[in-house]
Amino acid sequence: MRQPLFMYICILGTVIVVNSCTNSTEPRLYPVSLVSNPSFEISGNPTLDGWKILDSTSVRLVEDTPSAGGRWSLRLEASAFPGSAAYTKVPASQGRHRYRSSFWCKRAGVTLGSAGIFFLPHDTSSMLLNFLPVHDTVWTFHSFLDTVNANAGDSLRIILVGGTNDDGVGRTFFDLCKLEGLD
């Protein structure tokens, strides 16, 4: 009786040890957003903390969110060139790393807004990694996967654009705008 019990304990111990080992190249199960204010609110109050704005007269925080969102989202109205936009910048980790940028968005009106992610090397011009014109008229989730080789001082920028239109016809909404390090 003691020998089978000892064998079961050894097998169970081996299974636990093997299953507890992790491979550092696997993505984190629940990555943390590197964007400090992905939902344009803090404690239920609307705020643009962590975001910089172009053409503040065309930028609003509104109570219109996707089902996964909180209470507030960002609404960018189309405006004359260079247009309305919000952007945030985060430091890139040194070395080769994978990132996922994601957001919920929709549009209303004829002018299309867009979202993009840029890699900003500290010593050269920025590089567009991904870009999406917003065609959806209902809240829709989008995401990009990118791999970046970064040095000290490099960063990543997420930019949300309301579109350019001299008539100001068009609104683009964004919420839950995240940038996650996957390794």
Coordinates of C-alpha atoms in Angstrom, one line a residue:
M1 CA 0.0 0.0 0.0
R2 CA 2.8 2.4 0.8
Q3 CA 4.6 1.9 -2.5
P4 CA 1.6 2.8 -4.8
L5 CA 0.9 5.8 -2.6
F6 CA 4.5 6.9 -2.9
M7 CA 4.4 6.5 -6.6
Y8 CA 1.2 8.5 -6.9
I9 CA 2.7 11.3 -4.9
C10 CA 5.8 11.3 -7.1
I11 CA 3.7 11.4 -10.3
L12 CA 1.5 14.2 -8.9
G13 CA 4.6 16.2 -7.8
T14 CA 6.2 15.8 -11.3
V15 CA 2.9 17.0 -13.0
I16 CA 2.7 20.0 -10.7
V17 CA 6.4 21.0 -11.4
V18 CA 6.1 20.5 -15.1
N19 CA 2.9 22.5 -15.4
S20 CA 4.2 25.3 -13.2
C21 CA 7.2 26.0 -15.6
T22 CA 6.7 28.8 -18.0
N23 CA 8.2 29.6 -21.3
S24 CA 9.3 33.3 -21.4
T25 CA 8.5 33.5 -25.1
E26 CA 4.7 32.9 -24.4
P27 CA 2.5 36.0 -24.2
R28 CA 1.3 37.0 -20.7
L29 CA -2.1 35.7 -20.0
Y30 CA -3.4 39.1 -19.0
P31 CA -1.1 41.8 -20.3
V32 CA -1.3 45.2 -18.6
S33 CA -2.0 48.2 -20.8
L34 CA 1.0 50.6 -21.1
V35 CA -1.4 53.5 -21.8
S36 CA -2.1 55.2 -18.5
N37 CA -5.7 56.2 -19.4
P38 CA -7.1 53.8 -22.1
S39 CA -10.8 54.6 -21.3
F40 CA -10.6 58.4 -21.1
E41 CA -11.9 58.3 -17.5
I42 CA -10.5 57.9 -14.0
S43 CA -12.8 56.7 -11.2
G44 CA -15.8 57.3 -13.5
N45 CA -14.9 60.9 -14.2
P46 CA -14.0 62.0 -17.8
T47 CA -10.4 63.0 -18.4
L48 CA -7.8 63.3 -21.1
D49 CA -5.0 62.7 -18.6
G50 CA -2.1 60.9 -20.5
W51 CA -3.3 62.1 -23.9
K52 CA -2.2 65.2 -25.9
I53 CA -4.7 66.9 -28.2
L54 CA -4.6 68.6 -31.6
D55 CA -7.5 71.1 -32.3
S56 CA -9.1 71.0 -28.9
T57 CA -12.3 72.6 -30.2
S58 CA -13.1 69.3 -32.1
V59 CA -12.4 66.9 -29.2
R60 CA -15.0 65.9 -26.7
L61 CA -15.5 63.2 -24.0
V62 CA -19.0 61.8 -24.4
E63 CA -21.2 59.2 -22.6
D64 CA -21.2 56.7 -25.5
T65 CA -19.2 53.5 -25.0
P66 CA -19.0 49.9 -26.2
S67 CA -20.5 47.3 -23.9
A68 CA -17.0 46.5 -22.5
G69 CA -16.3 50.2 -21.8
G70 CA -16.9 52.4 -18.8
R71 CA -18.9 55.5 -19.0
W72 CA -16.9 57.8 -21.2
S73 CA -15.3 57.7 -24.7
L74 CA -13.4 60.1 -26.9
R75 CA -15.2 61.8 -29.8
L76 CA -13.1 63.5 -32.5
E77 CA -14.9 65.7 -35.0
A78 CA -13.6 66.2 -38.5
S79 CA -12.0 69.6 -38.9
A80 CA -10.0 71.6 -41.3
F81 CA -6.4 70.5 -42.0
P82 CA -4.4 69.3 -40.1
G83 CA -7.5 67.8 -38.4
S84 CA -8.3 66.8 -34.9
A85 CA -6.3 64.1 -33.1
A86 CA -5.4 62.7 -29.7
Y87 CA -2.1 60.8 -29.1
T88 CA -0.1 59.3 -26.3
K89 CA 3.4 58.1 -26.1
V90 CA 5.0 55.3 -24.1
P91 CA 8.6 54.1 -23.8
A92 CA 9.5 51.0 -25.7
S93 CA 11.3 48.2 -23.9
Q94 CA 14.9 47.7 -25.1
G95 CA 15.5 44.7 -27.3
R96 CA 13.1 42.8 -29.6
H97 CA 9.5 42.8 -28.1
R98 CA 6.0 42.1 -29.3
Y99 CA 3.2 44.6 -28.7
R100 CA -0.5 44.5 -29.2
S101 CA -2.4 47.8 -29.7
S102 CA -6.2 47.6 -29.5
F103 CA -9.2 49.8 -29.4
W104 CA -12.9 50.0 -29.9
C105 CA -14.2 52.6 -32.4
K106 CA -17.0 53.7 -34.6
R107 CA -17.9 56.6 -36.8
A108 CA -20.8 58.9 -37.7
G109 CA -21.0 61.1 -40.8
V110 CA -19.1 61.1 -44.1
T111 CA -15.5 61.7 -43.0
L112 CA -13.5 58.8 -41.9
G113 CA -11.3 59.0 -38.8
S114 CA -8.4 56.6 -38.2
A115 CA -6.1 55.1 -35.7
G116 CA -2.4 54.3 -36.0
I117 CA 0.7 53.2 -34.1
F118 CA 4.1 54.6 -34.7
F119 CA 7.6 53.5 -33.6
L120 CA 9.7 56.5 -32.6
P121 CA 13.4 55.7 -32.6
H122 CA 15.3 58.3 -30.5
D123 CA 17.8 59.0 -33.3
T124 CA 15.8 58.8 -36.6
S125 CA 12.4 59.5 -38.1
S126 CA 9.3 57.8 -36.9
M127 CA 8.0 54.7 -38.6
L128 CA 4.3 53.9 -39.1
L129 CA 3.7 50.3 -37.8
N130 CA 0.0 50.0 -38.4
F131 CA -2.9 52.2 -39.5
L132 CA -6.7 51.7 -39.7
P133 CA -9.4 53.9 -41.3
V134 CA -12.6 53.7 -39.2
H135 CA -15.4 52.4 -41.4
D136 CA -17.6 50.9 -38.7
T137 CA -20.8 52.7 -37.7
V138 CA -21.3 50.5 -34.6
W139 CA -18.8 49.9 -31.8
T140 CA -16.2 47.5 -33.2
F141 CA -13.0 46.0 -31.7
H142 CA -9.7 46.2 -33.7
S143 CA -6.2 45.2 -32.8
F144 CA -2.7 45.2 -34.3
L145 CA 0.3 43.0 -33.5
D146 CA 3.8 44.5 -34.0
T147 CA 7.3 43.4 -33.2
V148 CA 9.8 46.2 -32.5
N149 CA 13.6 46.2 -32.0
A150 CA 14.1 49.1 -29.6
N151 CA 17.1 50.9 -28.1
A152 CA 17.3 53.1 -25.0
G153 CA 15.2 56.2 -25.5
D154 CA 12.9 54.8 -28.2
S155 CA 9.1 55.0 -27.8
L156 CA 5.8 54.0 -29.3
R157 CA 2.9 56.5 -30.1
I158 CA -0.8 55.7 -30.5
I159 CA -2.6 58.3 -32.5
L160 CA -6.4 58.7 -33.0
V161 CA -7.6 61.0 -35.8
G162 CA -11.0 62.5 -36.3
G163 CA -10.4 63.2 -40.0
T164 CA -9.9 66.2 -42.2
N165 CA -12.9 68.0 -43.7
D166 CA -13.5 71.7 -44.2
D167 CA -17.2 71.1 -43.6
G168 CA -16.6 69.4 -40.3
V169 CA -19.0 66.6 -41.2
G170 CA -18.0 63.4 -39.4
R171 CA -17.3 62.1 -35.9
T172 CA -15.1 59.2 -34.8
F173 CA -15.4 57.6 -31.4
F174 CA -12.7 55.7 -29.6
D175 CA -12.6 53.8 -26.3
L176 CA -10.4 51.3 -24.4
C177 CA -7.3 52.2 -26.4
K178 CA -4.6 49.9 -25.2
L179 CA -1.0 49.1 -25.9
E180 CA 0.2 45.9 -24.3
G181 CA 3.7 44.4 -24.1
L182 CA 3.3 40.6 -24.9
D183 CA 6.8 39.5 -23.8

